[in-house]
Amino acid sequence: MDKILIQGGRRLEGEVSVSGSKNAALPLLISSLLTPEKCLYQGIPDLMDIHTTLKLLSRLGVTVEKDGRQAGGVGQVALQAGGLSGMEAPYDLVKTMRASFLVLGPLLARFGQARVSTPGGCAIGMRPVNLHLKGLAEMGAEIDLVHGYVEAKAKKLRGARIHLDLPSVGATENLMMAGTLAEGTTIIENAAKEPEIEELATVLNKMGARIGGAGRGMVTIEGVGGLHGVSHRVVPDRIEAGTFMVAAALTGGDIAVRGARSDHLDAFVLKLQEAGVGVAVAADEIRVKGAIKPKSVDITTLPYPGFPTDLQAQMMVLMSVSAGVSVITETIFENRFMHALELSRMGADIRLEGNRAVVKGVGSLSGAPVMATDLRASVSLVLAGLVAKGQTEISRVYHLDRGYEHIERKLSRLGADIQRIKG
Ligand code: UD1
């Protein structure tokens, strides 16, 4: 298995371009199941989760053409789901990437049947799919759980009024896709408002769907008889952008994050500014200048437009070297502090109390061998390595490869001393 070695202490400066959003791209690729026509997506990042999704679609019988020769390594993907050869998302793929579960809604809506492995728990908690299933059942699907698989069928899904107990991103996406081809109108109340929801609705509408209210908490989907092909460039990755912004803040650096959408990062930008970090927002970039010593700020993760859970681990690193004491409260996932234990090995002073982490800023972190446990935890260890004294060796970096495109190359160009040791 690959490792990442970082010699800390370099100030990062320069420009970095944000890749296409992983979390927006995954449902877009999967939405190609809703039409027999060709769908063309640009700006698809070169990531493990994207390859897993393409593998799954290809196993279902979707024709997949990749072209990674566009500028900046950004890839174009063409997908065509004419007739399918299978209706099953197997355990070996779903267990490595939960978003595979999103094939359930589109398969049911267009083909009337699907067999999809349940994802099971993961490093950051239980993460059930009950809301996806409840919604589809309300749309008339017959759902059985057989040997760890969801077996679902419906002659024709019908519109329904669905209230989500939690504004789940995945459930909103699955039900939105299912609703496009259902008979009648589907209303999703307490829907997630994340930018990825708006992005999916935009693309589905380009394909001929009739979706309103996406991003505002109540989504209305008028079912149509069929969808057609589409060409679309995926939005920039707000979490990757935020991660580079923390890198600038941490190293006292000066980084222009090109292509970042500041309107997707409001809560995060405000917190950085509250911590004394200089953030200047322009039309197509966000420039971040690190303060000498950041101030501690309290953070509570919330559904969008609140502070994103996917930037919690990165902010914990910044708070580890801040002046004062910060309380970080995680409200989205039940077990999302695995990085705290590894950061403590690097000298951070973090006390965990249930879903709260009390982080007391220390003078400096020191390099150590540490282990990545999930995607965002792993990038937080990279950030810690950048600011730590001496060498940090991060193992299990396959987590990082699921969600950060060419991260060593991008950080090296900004002046980091980082290298991958092939395992
Ligand atoms: C998506 C993102 C992930 C992000 C998360 C929250 C993708 C591929 N992943 O994950 O990066 O951290 O949103 O912003 O886009 N829940 C239930 N029942 C359900 C569904 C969810 O109880 O049926 C709970 C989950 O356990 C979790 C919370 O709701 O505690 C939020 O999960 P959800 O919004 O569904 O996250 P994902 O779509 O899995």
Short mmCIF file of C-alpha atoms and ligand atoms in Angstrom, two decimals:
data_model
loop_
_atom_site.label_atom_id
_atom_site.label_comp_id
_atom_site.label_asym_id
_atom_site.label_seq_id
_atom_site.Cartn_x
_atom_site.Cartn_y
_atom_site.Cartn_z
CA MET A 1 0.00 0.00 0.00
CA ASP A 2 1.20 3.50 -0.86
CA LYS A 3 2.43 5.92 1.80
CA ILE A 4 2.81 9.68 1.79
CA LEU A 5 5.89 11.35 3.25
CA ILE A 6 5.83 15.02 4.17
CA GLN A 7 8.61 17.22 5.52
CA GLY A 8 6.70 19.94 7.31
CA GLY A 9 7.35 23.61 7.79
CA ARG A 10 7.17 24.99 4.25
CA ARG A 11 5.08 28.07 3.56
CA LEU A 12 2.71 27.39 0.66
CA GLU A 13 2.14 29.98 -2.01
CA GLY A 14 0.94 30.28 -5.59
CA GLU A 15 -2.14 29.22 -7.52
CA VAL A 16 -4.03 25.96 -7.48
CA SER A 17 -6.98 24.94 -9.67
CA VAL A 18 -9.94 23.18 -8.12
CA SER A 19 -11.02 19.90 -9.73
CA GLY A 20 -14.59 18.96 -10.56
CA SER A 21 -16.68 18.02 -7.53
CA LYS A 22 -16.61 14.35 -6.59
CA ASN A 23 -19.91 14.49 -4.72
CA ALA A 24 -21.63 16.29 -7.59
CA ALA A 25 -20.11 14.03 -10.26
CA LEU A 26 -21.18 10.71 -8.71
CA PRO A 27 -24.97 11.24 -8.94
CA LEU A 28 -24.57 12.87 -12.37
CA LEU A 29 -22.84 9.81 -13.77
CA ILE A 30 -25.49 7.59 -12.20
CA SER A 31 -28.33 9.72 -13.61
CA SER A 32 -27.28 8.56 -17.10
CA LEU A 33 -29.20 5.36 -16.25
CA LEU A 34 -32.40 7.35 -16.73
CA THR A 35 -32.07 7.73 -20.51
CA PRO A 36 -31.15 5.53 -23.49
CA GLU A 37 -29.41 8.54 -25.06
CA LYS A 38 -25.75 9.52 -24.73
CA CYS A 39 -24.74 11.74 -21.77
CA LEU A 40 -21.53 13.71 -21.88
CA TYR A 41 -19.89 15.07 -18.73
CA GLN A 42 -16.85 17.32 -18.56
CA GLY A 43 -14.63 18.11 -15.59
CA ILE A 44 -14.94 14.64 -14.10
CA PRO A 45 -12.09 14.25 -11.59
CA ASP A 46 -9.67 11.34 -11.82
CA LEU A 47 -10.53 9.65 -8.52
CA MET A 48 -11.05 6.15 -7.17
CA ASP A 49 -14.74 6.80 -6.40
CA ILE A 50 -15.30 7.92 -10.00
CA HIS A 51 -13.59 4.79 -11.34
CA THR A 52 -15.70 2.64 -9.00
CA THR A 53 -18.87 4.30 -10.29
CA LEU A 54 -17.85 3.81 -13.93
CA LYS A 55 -17.04 0.16 -13.18
CA LEU A 56 -20.47 -0.30 -11.65
CA LEU A 57 -22.23 1.39 -14.58
CA SER A 58 -20.25 -0.68 -17.02
CA ARG A 59 -21.20 -3.90 -15.17
CA LEU A 60 -24.84 -2.88 -15.50
CA GLY A 61 -24.30 -2.66 -19.27
CA VAL A 62 -23.76 1.09 -19.72
CA THR A 63 -21.30 2.00 -22.51
CA VAL A 64 -18.49 4.03 -20.94
CA GLU A 65 -16.03 6.15 -22.94
CA LYS A 66 -13.34 8.07 -21.07
CA ASP A 67 -11.17 10.84 -22.39
CA GLY A 68 -8.65 12.21 -19.92
CA ARG A 69 -6.71 14.33 -22.37
CA GLN A 70 -8.37 17.64 -21.62
CA ALA A 71 -6.33 20.49 -20.15
CA GLY A 72 -5.34 20.09 -16.52
CA GLY A 73 -5.99 16.34 -16.57
CA VAL A 74 -9.71 17.04 -16.37
CA GLY A 75 -11.66 14.21 -17.88
CA GLN A 76 -14.62 13.92 -20.16
CA VAL A 77 -16.85 10.89 -19.81
CA ALA A 78 -19.53 9.74 -22.24
CA LEU A 79 -22.14 7.29 -20.96
CA GLN A 80 -24.94 5.55 -22.78
CA ALA A 81 -27.41 3.28 -21.05
CA GLY A 82 -29.25 1.78 -24.03
CA GLY A 83 -30.47 -1.59 -22.91
CA LEU A 84 -28.92 -2.90 -19.70
CA SER A 85 -27.41 -6.34 -19.13
CA GLY A 86 -28.03 -6.39 -15.39
CA MET A 87 -29.97 -4.70 -12.60
CA GLU A 88 -27.61 -5.48 -9.75
CA ALA A 89 -25.14 -3.39 -7.75
CA PRO A 90 -23.00 -6.01 -6.03
CA TYR A 91 -21.63 -5.88 -2.48
CA ASP A 92 -17.97 -5.73 -3.58
CA LEU A 93 -18.59 -2.32 -5.21
CA VAL A 94 -21.20 -0.85 -2.85
CA LYS A 95 -19.06 -1.60 0.22
CA THR A 96 -16.14 0.42 -1.21
CA MET A 97 -18.36 3.34 -2.15
CA ARG A 98 -21.72 4.05 -0.56
CA ALA A 99 -22.82 6.37 -3.37
CA SER A 100 -23.31 3.21 -5.51
CA PHE A 101 -26.60 2.91 -3.66
CA LEU A 102 -27.86 5.80 -5.79
CA VAL A 103 -28.44 3.42 -8.73
CA LEU A 104 -31.53 2.11 -6.93
CA GLY A 105 -33.85 5.05 -7.77
CA PRO A 106 -32.94 5.36 -11.47
CA LEU A 107 -33.04 1.59 -12.12
CA LEU A 108 -36.45 1.29 -10.50
CA ALA A 109 -37.81 4.33 -12.29
CA ARG A 110 -36.71 3.29 -15.78
CA PHE A 111 -36.60 -0.51 -15.67
CA GLY A 112 -39.00 -1.31 -12.82
CA GLN A 113 -36.54 -3.43 -10.87
CA ALA A 114 -33.20 -3.35 -9.06
CA ARG A 115 -31.08 -5.44 -6.74
CA VAL A 116 -28.64 -3.32 -4.77
CA SER A 117 -26.41 -4.36 -1.90
CA THR A 118 -26.98 -2.44 1.33
CA PRO A 119 -23.86 -0.40 2.10
CA GLY A 120 -23.49 -1.38 5.77
CA GLY A 121 -21.72 0.85 8.28
CA CYS A 122 -18.50 2.70 7.59
CA ALA A 123 -15.63 4.34 9.45
CA ILE A 124 -17.65 7.43 10.29
CA GLY A 125 -20.75 5.68 11.62
CA MET A 126 -23.87 3.64 10.92
CA ARG A 127 -25.08 5.59 7.89
CA PRO A 128 -28.34 3.72 7.22
CA VAL A 129 -30.37 4.01 4.01
CA ASN A 130 -33.82 3.85 5.62
CA LEU A 131 -34.88 7.23 4.22
CA HIS A 132 -34.05 6.19 0.64
CA LEU A 133 -36.15 3.03 1.09
CA LYS A 134 -39.05 4.70 2.87
CA GLY A 135 -39.36 7.27 0.10
CA LEU A 136 -39.26 4.69 -2.68
CA ALA A 137 -41.87 2.57 -0.84
CA GLU A 138 -44.10 5.64 -0.66
CA MET A 139 -43.72 5.91 -4.43
CA GLY A 140 -45.15 2.41 -4.76
CA ALA A 141 -42.00 0.26 -4.86
CA GLU A 142 -42.14 -3.19 -3.31
CA ILE A 143 -38.97 -3.56 -1.29
CA ASP A 144 -37.49 -6.67 0.30
CA LEU A 145 -34.24 -7.22 2.12
CA VAL A 146 -32.72 -10.53 1.02
CA HIS A 147 -29.21 -11.68 2.05
CA GLY A 148 -27.93 -8.12 2.51
CA TYR A 149 -29.47 -6.91 -0.74
CA VAL A 150 -32.35 -4.55 -1.33
CA GLU A 151 -34.60 -6.15 -3.92
CA ALA A 152 -37.04 -3.63 -5.30
CA LYS A 153 -39.64 -3.65 -8.01
CA ALA A 154 -42.41 -1.39 -9.25
CA LYS A 155 -44.39 -1.64 -12.49
CA LYS A 156 -44.49 2.14 -12.50
CA LEU A 157 -43.39 4.43 -9.68
CA ARG A 158 -46.00 7.02 -8.78
CA GLY A 159 -45.56 10.49 -7.41
CA ALA A 160 -45.87 10.91 -3.65
CA ARG A 161 -45.46 13.47 -0.92
CA ILE A 162 -42.36 12.39 1.01
CA HIS A 163 -41.13 13.93 4.24
CA LEU A 164 -37.50 13.16 5.10
CA ASP A 165 -36.83 12.89 8.85
CA LEU A 166 -33.34 14.23 8.11
CA PRO A 167 -32.27 16.30 5.11
CA SER A 168 -30.19 13.41 3.72
CA VAL A 169 -28.16 14.29 0.63
CA GLY A 170 -28.16 10.75 -0.76
CA ALA A 171 -31.87 10.13 -0.11
CA THR A 172 -32.80 13.45 -1.75
CA GLU A 173 -30.72 12.50 -4.82
CA ASN A 174 -32.09 8.96 -5.08
CA LEU A 175 -35.71 10.12 -4.77
CA MET A 176 -35.23 13.05 -7.14
CA MET A 177 -33.91 10.71 -9.83
CA ALA A 178 -36.72 8.22 -9.18
CA GLY A 179 -39.33 10.99 -9.36
CA THR A 180 -38.29 12.17 -12.82
CA LEU A 181 -39.90 9.15 -14.53
CA ALA A 182 -42.69 8.49 -12.01
CA GLU A 183 -46.35 8.98 -12.81
CA GLY A 184 -47.53 12.26 -11.32
CA THR A 185 -45.85 14.69 -8.96
CA THR A 186 -43.36 13.86 -6.22
CA ILE A 187 -42.73 16.33 -3.43
CA ILE A 188 -39.71 15.88 -1.17
CA GLU A 189 -40.07 17.87 2.05
CA ASN A 190 -37.12 18.58 4.32
CA ALA A 191 -34.90 17.82 1.34
CA ALA A 192 -31.14 18.44 1.51
CA LYS A 193 -30.08 21.88 0.22
CA GLU A 194 -26.46 21.10 -0.66
CA PRO A 195 -25.11 22.58 -3.93
CA GLU A 196 -24.84 19.01 -5.27
CA ILE A 197 -28.66 18.78 -5.11
CA GLU A 198 -29.04 21.89 -7.23
CA GLU A 199 -26.43 20.59 -9.64
CA LEU A 200 -28.27 17.28 -10.07
CA ALA A 201 -31.58 19.08 -10.61
CA THR A 202 -29.98 21.35 -13.22
CA VAL A 203 -28.67 18.37 -15.16
CA LEU A 204 -31.90 16.37 -14.87
CA ASN A 205 -33.84 19.42 -16.10
CA LYS A 206 -31.43 19.70 -19.05
CA MET A 207 -32.38 16.07 -19.76
CA GLY A 208 -36.06 17.02 -19.88
CA ALA A 209 -37.08 16.51 -16.24
CA ARG A 210 -39.36 19.03 -14.50
CA ILE A 211 -37.84 19.74 -11.11
CA GLY A 212 -38.38 22.85 -9.03
CA GLY A 213 -37.22 24.02 -5.60
CA ALA A 214 -33.89 22.12 -5.54
CA GLY A 215 -31.53 23.73 -3.03
CA ARG A 216 -34.41 25.36 -1.14
CA GLY A 217 -35.53 22.45 1.04
CA MET A 218 -38.70 21.39 -0.78
CA VAL A 219 -38.22 19.74 -4.15
CA THR A 220 -41.11 19.20 -6.54
CA ILE A 221 -40.70 16.74 -9.40
CA GLU A 222 -43.35 16.39 -12.10
CA GLY A 223 -42.85 13.01 -13.71
CA VAL A 224 -42.27 12.90 -17.48
CA GLY A 225 -42.49 10.10 -20.05
CA GLY A 226 -38.76 9.94 -20.79
CA LEU A 227 -35.46 11.81 -20.56
CA HIS A 228 -32.91 12.59 -23.25
CA GLY A 229 -29.12 12.98 -23.42
CA VAL A 230 -27.14 15.89 -21.99
CA SER A 231 -23.78 17.62 -22.05
CA HIS A 232 -22.63 19.22 -18.82
CA ARG A 233 -19.51 20.41 -17.00
CA VAL A 234 -19.51 19.48 -13.32
CA VAL A 235 -19.22 22.23 -10.65
CA PRO A 236 -15.89 22.76 -8.84
CA ASP A 237 -15.30 20.75 -5.67
CA ARG A 238 -16.13 22.98 -2.70
CA ILE A 239 -14.50 20.60 -0.22
CA GLU A 240 -11.24 20.41 -2.17
CA ALA A 241 -11.26 24.22 -2.41
CA GLY A 242 -11.81 24.51 1.35
CA THR A 243 -8.98 22.07 1.99
CA PHE A 244 -6.47 24.21 0.05
CA MET A 245 -7.76 27.27 1.86
CA VAL A 246 -6.94 25.62 5.19
CA ALA A 247 -3.50 24.70 3.82
CA ALA A 248 -2.82 28.40 3.15
CA ALA A 249 -4.09 29.42 6.59
CA LEU A 250 -2.07 26.73 8.37
CA THR A 251 1.27 27.39 6.73
CA GLY A 252 0.98 31.20 6.93
CA GLY A 253 0.88 31.00 3.16
CA ASP A 254 -0.75 32.86 0.30
CA ILE A 255 -2.78 30.72 -2.11
CA ALA A 256 -5.17 31.67 -4.91
CA VAL A 257 -7.68 28.86 -5.24
CA ARG A 258 -8.75 29.11 -8.88
CA GLY A 259 -12.26 28.14 -9.94
CA ALA A 260 -13.58 27.95 -6.37
CA ARG A 261 -17.24 28.91 -5.94
CA SER A 262 -17.32 31.15 -2.86
CA ASP A 263 -21.14 31.06 -2.81
CA HIS A 264 -20.85 27.35 -1.95
CA LEU A 265 -18.49 28.06 0.94
CA ASP A 266 -20.13 30.93 2.86
CA ALA A 267 -20.25 29.33 6.34
CA PHE A 268 -16.70 28.08 5.97
CA VAL A 269 -15.30 31.41 4.72
CA LEU A 270 -16.94 33.23 7.64
CA LYS A 271 -15.31 30.84 10.13
CA LEU A 272 -11.89 31.29 8.56
CA GLN A 273 -12.30 35.06 8.73
CA GLU A 274 -13.44 34.79 12.36
CA ALA A 275 -10.18 32.91 13.00
CA GLY A 276 -8.26 35.89 11.61
CA VAL A 277 -7.41 34.34 8.27
CA GLY A 278 -7.39 36.75 5.32
CA VAL A 279 -9.89 35.61 2.68
CA ALA A 280 -10.45 37.68 -0.47
CA VAL A 281 -13.21 36.56 -2.78
CA ALA A 282 -13.06 37.41 -6.50
CA ALA A 283 -15.16 36.27 -9.47
CA ASP A 284 -13.24 33.09 -10.24
CA GLU A 285 -10.93 32.58 -7.28
CA ILE A 286 -10.61 32.77 -3.54
CA ARG A 287 -7.30 34.04 -2.22
CA VAL A 288 -6.27 33.07 1.28
CA LYS A 289 -3.46 34.60 3.31
CA GLY A 290 -2.59 32.90 6.56
CA ALA A 291 -2.47 34.90 9.78
CA ILE A 292 0.65 34.53 11.92
CA LYS A 293 -1.37 32.57 14.50
CA PRO A 294 -5.04 31.78 13.91
CA LYS A 295 -7.54 32.55 16.68
CA SER A 296 -9.60 29.68 18.04
CA VAL A 297 -13.25 29.56 16.95
CA ASP A 298 -16.09 27.19 17.85
CA ILE A 299 -17.53 25.11 15.02
CA THR A 300 -20.74 23.10 14.71
CA THR A 301 -21.28 21.01 11.60
CA LEU A 302 -24.76 21.30 10.10
CA PRO A 303 -26.59 20.48 6.87
CA TYR A 304 -25.99 23.05 4.12
CA PRO A 305 -25.89 26.05 4.32
CA GLY A 306 -24.32 25.33 7.73
CA PHE A 307 -20.66 24.46 8.28
CA PRO A 308 -19.91 21.30 6.23
CA THR A 309 -19.00 18.11 8.05
CA ASP A 310 -16.61 17.36 5.17
CA LEU A 311 -14.41 20.30 6.29
CA GLN A 312 -14.55 19.54 10.01
CA ALA A 313 -11.35 17.45 10.14
CA GLN A 314 -9.38 20.09 8.21
CA MET A 315 -10.53 22.85 10.56
CA MET A 316 -9.58 20.72 13.55
CA VAL A 317 -5.97 20.83 12.35
CA LEU A 318 -6.09 24.62 12.13
CA MET A 319 -7.61 24.82 15.61
CA SER A 320 -4.85 22.50 16.91
CA VAL A 321 -2.30 25.26 16.32
CA SER A 322 -4.56 28.23 17.12
CA ALA A 323 -4.37 30.62 20.07
CA GLY A 324 -7.00 29.49 22.59
CA VAL A 325 -9.54 26.72 23.00
CA SER A 326 -12.04 25.68 20.34
CA VAL A 327 -15.07 23.43 20.70
CA ILE A 328 -15.93 21.45 17.58
CA THR A 329 -19.36 19.80 17.57
CA GLU A 330 -20.15 17.15 14.94
CA THR A 331 -23.90 16.78 14.39
CA ILE A 332 -24.05 14.93 11.04
CA PHE A 333 -22.09 11.73 11.61
CA GLU A 334 -21.81 9.77 14.84
CA ASN A 335 -18.17 8.77 14.67
CA ARG A 336 -16.30 11.41 12.76
CA PHE A 337 -13.38 12.15 15.08
CA MET A 338 -10.99 9.33 14.14
CA HIS A 339 -8.48 11.94 12.97
CA ALA A 340 -8.42 13.47 16.48
CA LEU A 341 -6.57 10.44 17.84
CA GLU A 342 -3.99 10.56 15.06
CA LEU A 343 -3.57 14.34 15.46
CA SER A 344 -2.92 13.76 19.17
CA ARG A 345 -0.03 11.50 18.16
CA MET A 346 1.40 14.55 16.42
CA GLY A 347 1.17 16.63 19.59
CA ALA A 348 -2.31 18.14 19.27
CA ASP A 349 -4.21 18.68 22.53
CA ILE A 350 -7.71 17.32 21.81
CA ARG A 351 -10.22 15.99 24.33
CA LEU A 352 -13.22 14.09 22.99
CA GLU A 353 -16.56 14.33 24.81
CA GLY A 354 -19.21 12.45 22.81
CA ASN A 355 -19.88 14.46 19.66
CA ARG A 356 -17.71 17.35 20.86
CA ALA A 357 -13.97 17.82 20.53
CA VAL A 358 -12.31 20.37 22.78
CA VAL A 359 -9.19 21.52 20.98
CA LYS A 360 -6.58 23.51 22.86
CA GLY A 361 -4.14 25.23 20.53
CA VAL A 362 -0.49 24.18 20.95
CA GLY A 363 2.70 25.93 19.83
CA SER A 364 3.49 23.39 17.14
CA LEU A 365 2.80 19.86 15.92
CA SER A 366 5.53 17.31 15.37
CA GLY A 367 5.77 14.80 12.53
CA ALA A 368 4.91 11.17 13.26
CA PRO A 369 3.81 7.99 11.51
CA VAL A 370 0.01 8.20 11.29
CA MET A 371 -2.78 6.26 9.64
CA ALA A 372 -5.64 7.49 7.45
CA THR A 373 -9.06 6.14 8.44
CA ASP A 374 -11.44 7.83 6.03
CA LEU A 375 -11.38 10.35 3.23
CA ARG A 376 -11.52 13.65 5.10
CA ALA A 377 -9.55 12.32 8.06
CA SER A 378 -6.74 11.41 5.69
CA VAL A 379 -6.50 14.87 4.19
CA SER A 380 -6.45 16.37 7.68
CA LEU A 381 -3.31 14.33 8.37
CA VAL A 382 -1.74 15.67 5.18
CA LEU A 383 -2.52 19.21 6.38
CA ALA A 384 -1.08 18.45 9.80
CA GLY A 385 2.05 17.07 8.14
CA LEU A 386 2.49 20.31 6.18
CA VAL A 387 2.72 22.37 9.35
CA ALA A 388 4.41 19.83 11.67
CA LYS A 389 8.09 19.88 12.55
CA GLY A 390 9.99 17.04 10.89
CA GLN A 391 8.65 14.12 8.89
CA THR A 392 5.11 12.76 8.80
CA GLU A 393 4.46 9.37 7.25
CA ILE A 394 0.83 8.68 6.36
CA SER A 395 -0.26 5.12 5.63
CA ARG A 396 -3.51 3.78 4.13
CA VAL A 397 -3.63 6.68 1.68
CA TYR A 398 -6.10 4.86 -0.56
CA HIS A 399 -8.70 6.82 1.40
CA LEU A 400 -7.14 10.03 0.08
CA ASP A 401 -7.21 8.73 -3.49
CA ARG A 402 -10.98 8.32 -3.26
CA GLY A 403 -11.51 12.06 -3.16
CA TYR A 404 -8.47 14.27 -3.89
CA GLU A 405 -7.27 14.51 -7.47
CA HIS A 406 -3.46 14.69 -7.83
CA ILE A 407 -3.07 16.10 -4.35
CA GLU A 408 0.69 15.56 -4.03
CA ARG A 409 1.28 17.24 -7.39
CA LYS A 410 -0.94 20.21 -6.48
CA LEU A 411 0.67 20.67 -3.06
CA SER A 412 4.21 20.27 -4.45
CA ARG A 413 3.55 23.06 -6.94
CA LEU A 414 2.56 25.26 -4.02
CA GLY A 415 5.90 24.53 -2.37
CA ALA A 416 5.17 21.56 -0.12
CA ASP A 417 7.75 18.84 0.39
CA ILE A 418 5.49 15.85 -0.18
CA GLN A 419 6.07 12.55 -1.94
CA ARG A 420 4.30 9.28 -2.46
CA ILE A 421 6.12 6.04 -1.74
CA LYS A 422 4.60 3.30 -3.86
CA GLY A 423 3.75 0.23 -1.81
C1 UD1 B 1 -23.13 12.96 1.42
C2 UD1 B 1 -21.72 13.20 0.95
C3 UD1 B 1 -20.75 13.21 2.13
C4 UD1 B 1 -21.21 14.24 3.16
C5 UD1 B 1 -22.66 14.01 3.54
C6 UD1 B 1 -23.22 15.08 4.47
C7 UD1 B 1 -21.69 12.18 -1.26
C8 UD1 B 1 -21.24 11.08 -2.13
N1 UD1 B 1 -21.36 12.11 0.04
O1 UD1 B 1 -23.17 11.68 2.03
O2 UD1 B 1 -19.45 13.55 1.63
O3 UD1 B 1 -20.41 14.12 4.32
O4 UD1 B 1 -23.49 13.99 2.36
O5 UD1 B 1 -23.07 16.34 3.91
O6 UD1 B 1 -22.33 13.12 -1.72
N2 UD1 B 1 -29.10 9.09 7.27
C9 UD1 B 1 -30.05 8.28 7.82
N3 UD1 B 1 -30.85 7.54 6.97
C10 UD1 B 1 -30.72 7.62 5.61
C11 UD1 B 1 -29.75 8.46 5.07
C12 UD1 B 1 -28.93 9.19 5.92
O7 UD1 B 1 -30.18 8.18 9.04
O8 UD1 B 1 -31.46 6.94 4.91
C13 UD1 B 1 -28.20 9.87 8.16
C14 UD1 B 1 -26.73 9.46 8.01
O9 UD1 B 1 -26.43 8.35 8.83
C15 UD1 B 1 -26.02 10.70 8.46
C16 UD1 B 1 -26.95 11.82 7.99
O10 UD1 B 1 -28.21 11.22 7.76
O11 UD1 B 1 -25.90 10.73 9.85
C17 UD1 B 1 -26.50 12.53 6.75
O12 UD1 B 1 -26.29 11.60 5.71
P1 UD1 B 1 -26.49 11.94 4.17
O13 UD1 B 1 -26.84 13.38 4.04
O14 UD1 B 1 -27.40 10.94 3.57
O15 UD1 B 1 -25.02 11.74 3.61
P2 UD1 B 1 -24.57 10.97 2.31
O16 UD1 B 1 -25.50 11.25 1.19
O17 UD1 B 1 -24.28 9.55 2.67
#
